Amino acid sequence: MEKKRQALKKLLTAVEHELLKKPDRKTLDRLSLLAGFQDWDSFQDALHGDVSADENYNKKGSTSG
């Protein structure tokens, strides 16, 4: 029974480690594109700074007008 308990604890620790791992930069950039931003940095600027999503959208050469 103790071996099973140790094995389960080891498995749960490994799963927890994978769940807490930060995605790589390429994944973050792709997720940012889905949210309407050019890249992860643009998303972070809009989230934590004074830049709005509208500025990011219009900045990249929107032809409306």
Backbone as a printed PyTorch tensor [residue, N CA C, xyz], in Angstrom:
tensor([[[  0.8240,  -1.1980,   0.0000],
         [  0.0000,   0.0000,   0.0000],
         [  0.8650,   1.2580,   0.0000]],

        [[  1.9520,   1.2330,   0.6980],
         [  2.8540,   2.3920,   0.7560],
         [  3.4650,   2.6900,  -0.6170]],

        [[  3.7830,   1.6460,  -1.3840],
         [  4.3240,   1.8580,  -2.7290],
         [  3.3100,   2.5620,  -3.6280]],

        [[  2.0440,   2.1690,  -3.5110],
         [  0.9990,   2.8160,  -4.3050],
         [  0.8560,   4.2850,  -3.9140]],

        [[  0.9250,   4.5500,  -2.6200],
         [  0.8070,   5.9170,  -2.1370],
         [  1.9540,   6.7790,  -2.6660]],

        [[  3.1600,   6.2410,  -2.6270],
         [  4.3260,   6.9760,  -3.1310],
         [  4.2360,   7.1890,  -4.6380]],

        [[  3.7750,   6.1780,  -5.3590],
         [  3.6340,   6.2950,  -6.8090],
         [  2.5870,   7.3500,  -7.1620]],

        [[  1.4770,   7.3540,  -6.4370],
         [  0.4290,   8.3420,  -6.6840],
         [  0.9240,   9.7490,  -6.3660]],

        [[  1.6570,   9.8800,  -5.2850],
         [  2.2020,  11.1920,  -4.9280],
         [  3.1730,  11.6790,  -5.9980]],

        [[  4.0060,  10.7920,  -6.5050],
         [  4.9550,  11.1470,  -7.5550],
         [  4.2210,  11.5640,  -8.8280]],

        [[  3.1680,  10.8360,  -9.1800],
         [  2.3780,  11.1690, -10.3600],
         [  1.7040,  12.5350, -10.1970]],

        [[  1.1020,  12.7840,  -9.0570],
         [  0.4330,  14.0590,  -8.8210],
         [  1.4200,  15.2190,  -8.8400]],

        [[  2.6030,  15.0170,  -8.3240],
         [  3.6370,  16.0530,  -8.3570],
         [  4.0340,  16.3610,  -9.7940]],

        [[  4.1940,  15.3340, -10.6200],
         [  4.5550,  15.5360, -12.0280],
         [  3.4440,  16.2640, -12.7770]],

        [[  2.2000,  15.8980, -12.5380],
         [  1.0680,  16.5540, -13.2020],
         [  0.9890,  18.0150, -12.7630]],

        [[  1.1320,  18.2590, -11.4810],
         [  1.0940,  19.6270, -10.9780],
         [  2.2010,  20.4760, -11.6110]],

        [[  3.3710,  19.9170, -11.7610],
         [  4.4900,  20.6340, -12.3690],
         [  4.1670,  21.0190, -13.8050]],

        [[  3.5620,  20.1090, -14.5560],
         [  3.2050,  20.3900, -15.9480],
         [  2.1080,  21.4420, -16.0480]],

        [[  1.1550,  21.4070, -15.1320],
         [  0.0590,  22.3710, -15.1630],
         [  0.5270,  23.7850, -14.8310]],

        [[  1.5650,  23.9010, -14.0350],
         [  2.0490,  25.2100, -13.6200],
         [  3.1070,  25.7810, -14.5590]],

        [[  3.5050,  24.9990, -15.5590],
         [  4.5390,  25.4380, -16.4810],
         [  3.9980,  26.5240, -17.4120]],

        [[  4.7640,  27.5730, -17.6060],
         [  4.3620,  28.6740, -18.4730],
         [  4.5240,  28.2550, -19.9430]],

        [[  3.5450,  28.6020, -20.7770],
         [  3.6590,  28.2800, -22.2050],
         [  4.8480,  29.0080, -22.8370]],

        [[  5.3800,  28.4600, -23.9160],
         [  6.5050,  29.1130, -24.5810],
         [  6.0350,  30.3610, -25.3310]],

        [[  6.9730,  31.1520, -25.7700],
         [  6.6870,  32.4450, -26.3790],
         [  5.8130,  32.3170, -27.6320]],

        [[  6.0810,  31.2980, -28.4350],
         [  5.3150,  31.0980, -29.6690],
         [  3.8280,  30.8710, -29.3560]],

        [[  3.5550,  30.0950, -28.3310],
         [  2.1760,  29.8450, -27.9200],
         [  1.5230,  31.1200, -27.4190]],

        [[  2.2470,  31.9010, -26.6270],
         [  1.7180,  33.1610, -26.1080],
         [  1.4180,  34.1370, -27.2410]],

        [[  2.2940,  34.1940, -28.2480],
         [  2.0530,  35.0660, -29.4050],
         [  0.7890,  34.6420, -30.1570]],

        [[  0.5960,  33.3440, -30.3260],
         [ -0.5860,  32.8510, -31.0440],
         [ -1.8640,  33.1280, -30.2690]],

        [[ -1.8220,  32.9530, -28.9610],
         [ -2.9970,  33.2670, -28.1460],
         [ -3.3200,  34.7590, -28.2080]],

        [[ -2.2820,  35.5790, -28.2350],
         [ -2.4790,  37.0230, -28.3420],
         [ -3.1290,  37.3860, -29.6680]],

        [[ -2.7490,  36.7100, -30.7330],
         [ -3.3740,  36.9450, -32.0360],
         [ -4.8690,  36.6430, -31.9820]],

        [[ -5.2340,  35.5670, -31.3080],
         [ -6.6490,  35.2260, -31.1710],
         [ -7.4190,  36.2930, -30.4030]],

        [[ -6.7310,  36.9690, -29.4920],
         [ -7.3710,  38.0250, -28.6990],
         [ -7.3660,  39.3670, -29.4240]],

        [[ -6.7670,  39.4220, -30.6290],
         [ -6.7920,  40.6460, -31.4150],
         [ -5.5520,  41.5080, -31.2920]],

        [[ -4.4640,  40.9510, -30.8250],
         [ -3.2170,  41.7000, -30.6800],
         [ -2.1670,  41.1310, -31.6260]],

        [[ -1.1540,  41.9280, -31.9140],
         [ -0.1190,  41.5030, -32.8550],
         [  0.8280,  40.4740, -32.2560]],

        [[  1.1060,  40.5800, -30.9720],
         [  2.0070,  39.6380, -30.3040],
         [  1.8060,  39.7320, -28.8000]],

        [[  2.5490,  38.9190, -28.0610],
         [  2.4310,  38.8670, -26.6090],
         [  2.7750,  40.2110, -25.9650]],

        [[  3.7990,  40.8840, -26.4800],
         [  4.1890,  42.1730, -25.9110],
         [  3.0720,  43.2080, -26.0510]],

        [[  2.4150,  43.2400, -27.1990],
         [  1.3010,  44.1650, -27.4150],
         [  0.1520,  43.8670, -26.4540]],

        [[ -0.1090,  42.6000, -26.2610],
         [ -1.1580,  42.2010, -25.3280],
         [ -0.8090,  42.6410, -23.9100]],

        [[  0.4250,  42.4050, -23.5020],
         [  0.8570,  42.7940, -22.1560],
         [  0.8030,  44.3030, -21.9690]],

        [[  1.2090,  45.0600, -22.9890],
         [  1.1480,  46.5230, -22.9090],
         [ -0.2890,  46.9970, -22.7160]],

        [[ -1.2120,  46.4040, -23.4590],
         [ -2.6100,  46.8040, -23.3450],
         [ -3.1970,  46.3810, -21.9960]],

        [[ -2.7650,  45.2440, -21.5100],
         [ -3.2980,  44.7240, -20.2630],
         [ -2.7880,  45.5040, -19.0610]],

        [[ -1.5060,  45.8550, -19.0750],
         [ -0.8830,  46.4660, -17.9080],
         [ -0.5070,  47.9270, -18.1010]],

        [[ -0.6680,  48.4320, -19.2960],
         [ -0.2460,  49.8030, -19.5640],
         [ -1.3950,  50.7010, -19.9370]],

        [[ -1.0580,  51.7850, -20.6120],
         [ -2.0480,  52.7740, -21.0150],
         [ -2.5320,  52.5670, -22.4480]],

        [[ -2.0160,  51.5710, -23.1470],
         [ -2.3750,  51.3240, -24.5400],
         [ -3.6880,  50.5460, -24.5830]],

        [[ -4.5970,  50.9600, -25.4560],
         [ -5.8560,  50.2280, -25.5910],
         [ -5.7750,  49.2740, -26.7850]],

        [[ -6.6790,  48.3300, -26.8230],
         [ -6.7080,  47.3690, -27.9240],
         [ -7.0160,  48.0700, -29.2400]],

        [[ -7.8200,  49.1370, -29.1950],
         [ -8.1450,  49.8760, -30.4130],
         [ -6.8980,  50.4860, -31.0380]],

        [[ -6.0160,  51.0280, -30.2190],
         [ -4.7690,  51.6020, -30.7390],
         [ -3.9270,  50.5290, -31.3980]],

        [[ -3.8550,  49.3680, -30.7960],
         [ -3.0750,  48.2710, -31.3640],
         [ -3.6520,  47.8490, -32.7090]],

        [[ -4.9640,  47.7770, -32.7980],
         [ -5.6160,  47.3650, -34.0450],
         [ -5.3970,  48.3960, -35.1490]],

        [[ -5.5730,  49.6470, -34.8280],
         [ -5.4260,  50.7030, -35.8380],
         [ -3.9790,  50.9940, -36.1970]],

        [[ -3.0680,  50.7120, -35.2990],
         [ -1.6530,  51.0160, -35.5080],
         [ -1.0510,  50.2140, -36.6550]],

        [[ -1.5670,  49.0400, -36.9150],
         [ -0.9470,  48.1420, -37.9020],
         [ -1.4680,  48.3610, -39.3210]],

        [[ -1.8670,  49.5820, -39.6510],
         [ -2.1930,  49.9040, -41.0370],
         [ -3.6030,  49.6180, -41.4370]],

        [[ -4.5330,  49.8800, -40.5780],
         [ -5.9400,  49.7220, -40.9350],
         [ -6.2880,  50.6600, -42.0720]],

        [[ -7.0330,  50.1780, -43.0610],
         [ -7.3570,  50.9930, -44.2390],
         [ -8.7550,  51.5820, -44.1580]],

        [[ -9.3550,  51.5810, -42.9690],
         [-10.6990,  52.1690, -42.8490],
         [-10.5960,  53.6750, -42.8580]],

        [[-11.6300,  54.3400, -43.3220],
         [-11.6070,  55.7740, -43.2100],
         [-12.1970,  56.4440, -44.3380]]])
